[in-house]
XYZ file of C-alpha atoms in Angstrom:
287
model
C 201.663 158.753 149.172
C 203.887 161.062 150.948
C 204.486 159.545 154.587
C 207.906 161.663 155.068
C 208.662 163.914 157.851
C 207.760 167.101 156.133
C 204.831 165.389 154.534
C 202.915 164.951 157.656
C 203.989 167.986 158.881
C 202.175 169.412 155.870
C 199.228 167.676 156.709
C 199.242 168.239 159.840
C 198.974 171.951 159.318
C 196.226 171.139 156.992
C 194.199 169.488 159.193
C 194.562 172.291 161.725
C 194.174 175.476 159.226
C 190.534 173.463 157.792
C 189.352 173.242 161.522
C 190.584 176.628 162.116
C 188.572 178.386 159.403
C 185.444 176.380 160.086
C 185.584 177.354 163.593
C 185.888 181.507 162.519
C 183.205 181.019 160.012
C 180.889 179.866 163.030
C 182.223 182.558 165.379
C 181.231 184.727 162.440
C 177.752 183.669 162.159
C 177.005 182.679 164.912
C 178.244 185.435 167.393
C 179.125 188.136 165.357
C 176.335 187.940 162.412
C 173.503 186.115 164.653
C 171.873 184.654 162.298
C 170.166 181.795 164.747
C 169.080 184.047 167.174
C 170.211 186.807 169.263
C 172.589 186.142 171.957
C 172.928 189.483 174.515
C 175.561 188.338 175.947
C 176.066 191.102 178.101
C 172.988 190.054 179.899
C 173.731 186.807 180.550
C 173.309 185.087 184.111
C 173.959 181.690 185.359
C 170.809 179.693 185.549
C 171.310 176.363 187.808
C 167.870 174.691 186.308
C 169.274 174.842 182.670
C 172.657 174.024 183.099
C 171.200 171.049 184.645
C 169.417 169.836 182.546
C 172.134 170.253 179.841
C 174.378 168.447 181.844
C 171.624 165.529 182.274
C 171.832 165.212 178.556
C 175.012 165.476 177.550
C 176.702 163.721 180.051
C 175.660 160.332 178.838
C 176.464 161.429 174.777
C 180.288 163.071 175.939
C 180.770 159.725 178.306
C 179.960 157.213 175.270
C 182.092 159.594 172.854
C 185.129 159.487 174.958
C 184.832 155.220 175.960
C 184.580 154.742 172.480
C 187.566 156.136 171.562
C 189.174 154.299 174.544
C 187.758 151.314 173.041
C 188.540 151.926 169.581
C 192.789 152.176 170.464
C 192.468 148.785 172.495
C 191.178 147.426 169.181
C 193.455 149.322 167.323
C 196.135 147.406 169.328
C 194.707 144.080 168.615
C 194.493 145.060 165.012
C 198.347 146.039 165.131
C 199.881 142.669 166.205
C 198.591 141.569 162.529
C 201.232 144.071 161.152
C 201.066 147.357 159.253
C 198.863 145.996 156.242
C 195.822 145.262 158.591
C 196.034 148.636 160.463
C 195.737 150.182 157.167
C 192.990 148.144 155.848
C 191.228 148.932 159.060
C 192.046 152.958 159.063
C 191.122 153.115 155.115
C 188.143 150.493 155.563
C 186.677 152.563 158.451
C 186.787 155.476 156.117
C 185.000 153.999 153.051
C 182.638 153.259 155.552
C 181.978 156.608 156.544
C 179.164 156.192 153.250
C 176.706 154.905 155.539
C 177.365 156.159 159.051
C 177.958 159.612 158.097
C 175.046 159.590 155.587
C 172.657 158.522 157.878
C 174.042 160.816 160.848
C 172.419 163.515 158.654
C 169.107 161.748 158.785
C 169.647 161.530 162.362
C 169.766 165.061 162.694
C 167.065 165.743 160.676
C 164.571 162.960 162.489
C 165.706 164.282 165.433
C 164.485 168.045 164.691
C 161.396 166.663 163.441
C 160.624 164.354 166.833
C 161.623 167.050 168.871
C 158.989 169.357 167.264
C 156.695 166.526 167.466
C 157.311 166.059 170.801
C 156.612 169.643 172.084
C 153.290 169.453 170.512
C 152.915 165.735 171.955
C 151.671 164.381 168.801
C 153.136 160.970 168.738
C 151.573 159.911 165.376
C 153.737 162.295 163.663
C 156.518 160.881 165.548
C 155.558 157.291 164.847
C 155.686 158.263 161.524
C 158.826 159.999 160.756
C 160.479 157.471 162.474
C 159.346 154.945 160.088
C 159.724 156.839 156.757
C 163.674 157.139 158.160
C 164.178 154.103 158.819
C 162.578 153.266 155.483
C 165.210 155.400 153.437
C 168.034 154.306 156.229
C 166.816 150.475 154.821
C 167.260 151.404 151.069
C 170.759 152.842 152.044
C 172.124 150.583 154.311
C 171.073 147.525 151.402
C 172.389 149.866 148.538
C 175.755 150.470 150.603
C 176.037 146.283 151.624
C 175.384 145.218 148.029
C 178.127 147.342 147.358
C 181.104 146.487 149.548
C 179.872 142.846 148.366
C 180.343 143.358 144.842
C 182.837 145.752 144.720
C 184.845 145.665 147.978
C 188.564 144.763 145.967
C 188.086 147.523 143.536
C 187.811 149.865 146.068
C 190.452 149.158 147.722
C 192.470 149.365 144.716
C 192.191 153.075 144.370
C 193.663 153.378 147.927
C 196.128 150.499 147.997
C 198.117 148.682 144.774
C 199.251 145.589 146.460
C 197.566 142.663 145.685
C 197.194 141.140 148.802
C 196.054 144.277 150.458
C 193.429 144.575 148.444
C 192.267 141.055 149.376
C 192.805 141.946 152.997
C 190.370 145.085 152.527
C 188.056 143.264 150.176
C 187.428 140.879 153.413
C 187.131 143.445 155.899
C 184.195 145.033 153.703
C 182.325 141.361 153.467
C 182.447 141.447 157.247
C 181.639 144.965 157.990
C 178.696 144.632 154.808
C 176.499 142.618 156.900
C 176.232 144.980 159.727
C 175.274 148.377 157.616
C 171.739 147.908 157.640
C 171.472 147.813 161.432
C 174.044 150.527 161.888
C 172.118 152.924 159.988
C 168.973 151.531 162.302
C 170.969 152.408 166.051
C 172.258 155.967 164.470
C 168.536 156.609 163.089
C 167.301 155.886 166.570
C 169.538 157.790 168.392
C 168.735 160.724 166.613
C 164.588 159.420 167.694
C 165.695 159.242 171.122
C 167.427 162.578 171.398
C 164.183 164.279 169.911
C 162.601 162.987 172.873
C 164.962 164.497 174.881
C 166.448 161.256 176.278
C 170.093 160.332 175.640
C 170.258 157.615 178.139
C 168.939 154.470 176.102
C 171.517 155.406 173.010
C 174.180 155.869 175.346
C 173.848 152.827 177.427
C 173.692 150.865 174.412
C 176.750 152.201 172.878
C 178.770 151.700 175.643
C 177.952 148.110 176.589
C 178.116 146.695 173.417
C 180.884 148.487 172.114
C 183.256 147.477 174.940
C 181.726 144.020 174.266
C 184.019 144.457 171.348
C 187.141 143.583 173.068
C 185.989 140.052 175.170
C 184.440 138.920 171.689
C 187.434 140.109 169.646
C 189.776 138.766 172.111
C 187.981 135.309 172.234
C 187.321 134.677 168.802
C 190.504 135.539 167.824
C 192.496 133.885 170.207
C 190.046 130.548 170.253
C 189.084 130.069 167.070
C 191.192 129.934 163.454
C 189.670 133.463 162.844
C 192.443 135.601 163.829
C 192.232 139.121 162.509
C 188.796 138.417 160.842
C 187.450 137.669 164.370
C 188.251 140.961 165.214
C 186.498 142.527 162.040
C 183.784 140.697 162.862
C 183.490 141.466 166.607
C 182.960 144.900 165.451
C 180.235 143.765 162.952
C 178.216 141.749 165.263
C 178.037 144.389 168.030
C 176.889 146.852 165.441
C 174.028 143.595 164.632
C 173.053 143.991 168.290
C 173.010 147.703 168.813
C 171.080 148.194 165.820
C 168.497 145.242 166.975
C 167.923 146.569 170.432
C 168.364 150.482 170.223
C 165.194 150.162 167.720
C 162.939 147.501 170.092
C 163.352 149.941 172.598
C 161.915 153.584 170.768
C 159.339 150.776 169.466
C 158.577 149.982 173.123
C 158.473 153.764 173.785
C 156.399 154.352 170.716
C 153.639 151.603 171.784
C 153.054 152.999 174.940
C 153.190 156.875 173.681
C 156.485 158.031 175.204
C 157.587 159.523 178.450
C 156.381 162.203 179.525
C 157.498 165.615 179.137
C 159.231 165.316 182.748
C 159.574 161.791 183.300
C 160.941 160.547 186.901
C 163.698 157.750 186.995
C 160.895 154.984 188.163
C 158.939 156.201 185.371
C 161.466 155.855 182.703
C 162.099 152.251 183.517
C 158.429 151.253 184.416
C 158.144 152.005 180.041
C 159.864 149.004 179.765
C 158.075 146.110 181.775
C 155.241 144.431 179.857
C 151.271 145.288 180.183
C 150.680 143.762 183.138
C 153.083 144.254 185.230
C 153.054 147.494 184.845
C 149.780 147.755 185.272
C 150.079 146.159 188.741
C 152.860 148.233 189.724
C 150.569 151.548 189.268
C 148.018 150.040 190.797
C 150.555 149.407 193.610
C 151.512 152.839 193.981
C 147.787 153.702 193.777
């Protein structure tokens, strides 16, 4: 691999030229072609209810985006006292992992059309429904993807790195991150549930508390325990456990008691979550 000065410089350019044509070949379609819908933008106006509303959604996605990345370089730093061989493993790793979380992003999308269809016609059984069939085919992938990085884990490494021992290193790092796939697939196949519904709150909230609960557990289990650089590996594997354990309970918890409605106050988007009777007695309250 070419890791000179000129090389990255070449890549560099790369990177930017690729994003550069994919962003004229939207502008294209988008803007200048239409192909969507019809923008007029000459008779555009500010409208305060809208941009509201946009802001109510995406403020919780953009704030999870960016404290993930903030969260990513602190364990990027913990990776990095291990030496250059383990920040490798974990920047090619995270890559080969890209199989499952990018794969099921796409299913994310897709569930997430189809709920938010769903939703606009408030039939929930449809909803109910394609939420189980995806998480169905997100189960297949997530087991197909595990038994892989079990079985295989050191030969795929070895197309990225020829030293023995990195290999091993990598071949670890998939064993740790293989038991976690399933349940990733299950939080990104929600979220995409969730944001049908039009709320990006319960994704978000998860995200961000167990993914900074990445760097206590890292930090303890690798400075407490004989684990070392695995106990970071598997800090990151465990959270993903959690995420995708809760983030599902909760749409189930939606689903059971037929979602929000369509303008849902703040009491009533927490009063979804207390059991039967006590939220039965807390209407009646109000009543």
């Amino acid at each position: 691999m070419d890791i000179s000065r000129d090389g990255c410089f070449r890549r560099s350019w790369a990177t930017f030229l690729s994003q550069l044509l994919v962003f004229l070949i939207f502008v294209v379609r988008f803007v200048g072609v239409q192909e969507m819908v019809a923008l007029h933008l000459g008779q555009f106006r500010f409208d305060k209810v809208i941009s509201k509303r946009i802001f109510s959604l995406g403020i919780p996605v953009a704030s999870e985006s960016a404290l993930f990345a903030f969260f990513a370089m602190i364990i990027a730093r913990m990776v990095a006292e291990y030496g250059a061989i383990a920040i490798a493993v974990q920047s090619i790793g995270g890559q080969i992992e890209a199989i499952s979380w990018m794969t099921s992003t796409g299913f994310a999308t897709a569930l997430g059309s189809f709920t938010g269809q769903n939703y606009g016609a408030g039939n929930w059984e449809r909803i109910r429904k394609g939420y189980q069939y995806t998480l169905l085919i997100g189960t297949v992938l997530g087991l197909a993807v595990t038994a892989v990085f079990l079985l295989f884990g050191k030969s795929i490494f070895s197309v990225f790195l020829s030293d023995p021992d990195s290999q091993h290193l990598g071949a670890v790092y998939l064993y740790i991150l293989a038991i976690s796939q399933v349940f990733m697939i299950y939080e990104i196949t929600t979220r995409g549930a969730f944001n049908g519904i039009g709320q990006t709150i319960p994704p978000s909230l998860t995200g961000i508390v167990f993914t900074g609960l990445r760097i206590p557990l890292a930090w303890l289990l690798m400075a407490f325990s004989a684990y070392g650089l695995f106990g970071i590996w598997g800090a990151i594997s465990l959270t993903s456990v959690f995420k995708g354990t809760l983030l599902p309970l909760w749409f189930w918890l939606v689903l059971k008691q037929g979602g929000w409605s369509r303008h849902p106050s703040k009491k009533s988007r927490w009063i979804v979550l207390l059991p039967s009777r006590l939220r039965q007695n807390t209407v009646i309250s109000k009543e």
